[in-house]
Coordinates of C-alpha atoms in Angstrom, one line a residue:
X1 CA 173.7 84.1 84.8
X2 CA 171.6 87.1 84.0
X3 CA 168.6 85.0 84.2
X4 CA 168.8 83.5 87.2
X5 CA 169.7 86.7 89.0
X6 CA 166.7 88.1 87.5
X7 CA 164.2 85.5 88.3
X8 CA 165.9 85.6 92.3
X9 CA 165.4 89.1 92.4
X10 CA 161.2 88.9 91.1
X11 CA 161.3 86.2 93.5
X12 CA 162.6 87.9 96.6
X13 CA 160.0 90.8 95.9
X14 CA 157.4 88.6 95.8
X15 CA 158.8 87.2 99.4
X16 CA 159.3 90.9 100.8
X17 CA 156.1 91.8 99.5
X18 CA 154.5 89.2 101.1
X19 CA 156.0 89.6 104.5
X20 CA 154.8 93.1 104.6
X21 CA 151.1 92.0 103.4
X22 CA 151.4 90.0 106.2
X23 CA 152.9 92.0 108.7
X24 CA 149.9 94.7 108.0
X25 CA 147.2 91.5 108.1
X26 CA 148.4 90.7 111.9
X27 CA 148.2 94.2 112.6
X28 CA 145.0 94.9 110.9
X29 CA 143.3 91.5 112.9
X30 CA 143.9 93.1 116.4
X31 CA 141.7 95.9 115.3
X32 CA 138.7 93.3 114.5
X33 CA 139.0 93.7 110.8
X34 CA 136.5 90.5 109.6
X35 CA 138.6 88.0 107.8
X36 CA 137.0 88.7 104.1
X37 CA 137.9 92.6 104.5
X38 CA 141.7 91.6 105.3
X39 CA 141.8 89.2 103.0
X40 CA 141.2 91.7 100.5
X41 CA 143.7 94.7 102.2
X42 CA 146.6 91.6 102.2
X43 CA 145.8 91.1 98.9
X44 CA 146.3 94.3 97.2
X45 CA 149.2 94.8 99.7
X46 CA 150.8 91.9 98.4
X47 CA 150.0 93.2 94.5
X48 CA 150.7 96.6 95.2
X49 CA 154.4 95.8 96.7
X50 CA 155.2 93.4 94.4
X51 CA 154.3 96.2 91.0
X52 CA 156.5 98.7 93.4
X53 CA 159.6 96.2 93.1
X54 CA 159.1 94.5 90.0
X55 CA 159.4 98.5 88.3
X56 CA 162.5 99.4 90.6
X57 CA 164.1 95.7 89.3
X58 CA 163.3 96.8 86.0
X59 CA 164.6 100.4 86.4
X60 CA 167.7 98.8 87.7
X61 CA 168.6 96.7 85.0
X62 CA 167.3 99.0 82.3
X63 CA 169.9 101.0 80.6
X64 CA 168.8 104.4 78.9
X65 CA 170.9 106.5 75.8
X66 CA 169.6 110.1 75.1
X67 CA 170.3 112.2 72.3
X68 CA 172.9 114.6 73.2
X69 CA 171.1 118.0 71.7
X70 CA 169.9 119.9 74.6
X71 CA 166.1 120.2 72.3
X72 CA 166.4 117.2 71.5
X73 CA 163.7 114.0 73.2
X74 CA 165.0 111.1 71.4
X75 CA 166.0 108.4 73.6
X76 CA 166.7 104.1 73.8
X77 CA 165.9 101.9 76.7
X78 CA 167.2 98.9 77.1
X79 CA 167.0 95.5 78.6
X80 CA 169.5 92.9 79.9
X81 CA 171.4 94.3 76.6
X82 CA 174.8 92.8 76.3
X83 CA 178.0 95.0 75.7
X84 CA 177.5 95.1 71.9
X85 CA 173.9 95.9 71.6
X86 CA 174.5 98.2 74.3
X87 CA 177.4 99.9 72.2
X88 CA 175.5 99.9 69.0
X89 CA 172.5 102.0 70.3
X90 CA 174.4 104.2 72.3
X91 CA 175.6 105.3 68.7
X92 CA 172.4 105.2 67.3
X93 CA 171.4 107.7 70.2
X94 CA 174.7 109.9 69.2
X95 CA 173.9 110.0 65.6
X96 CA 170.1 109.8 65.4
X97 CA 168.9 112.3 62.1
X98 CA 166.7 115.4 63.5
X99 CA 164.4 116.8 62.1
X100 CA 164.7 120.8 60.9
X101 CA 161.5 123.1 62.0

């Protein structure tokens, strides 16, 4: 289930991401642009957009456990985690050993 929700999601940024590359293309022609140059702008549009949602997927289906000390750095991410990995590093995060300066 996670899987395919996942692999919809890349593949609607990739879609969005193109849309835009393409909306900016059409835009771009009525100025003259030659055809190599906006081949090149849609392009790194197209790459550009599509690293911008791949990262805010990610970030949204990445879960994060800090150390509670306020001096303290340490911290997990994780990944499509299920509830018991997700559990078990939380504790880790809660009861990490720290070092004494």
């Amino acid at each position: 289930m996670k899987d395919t929700r996942h692999r919809a999601l890349m593949t609607g940024a990739v879609a969005v991401s193109t849309a835009l590359a393409v909306v900016i293309g059409v835009r771009l022609s009525g100025y003259g642009v030659p055809v190599t140059l906006l081949l090149a702008c849609c392009l790194s549009c197209v790459a550009t957009f599509s690293s911008l949602l791949f990262r805010l997927v990610s970030a949204w289906s990445t879960t994060t456990h800090r150390c509670t000390r306020p001096d303290c750095d340490f911290r997990v991410s994780l990944t499509h985690a299920d509830a018991t990995e997700n559990r078990r590093w939380q504790e880790i995060a809660a009861r990490h050993p720290h070092r004494s300066h």
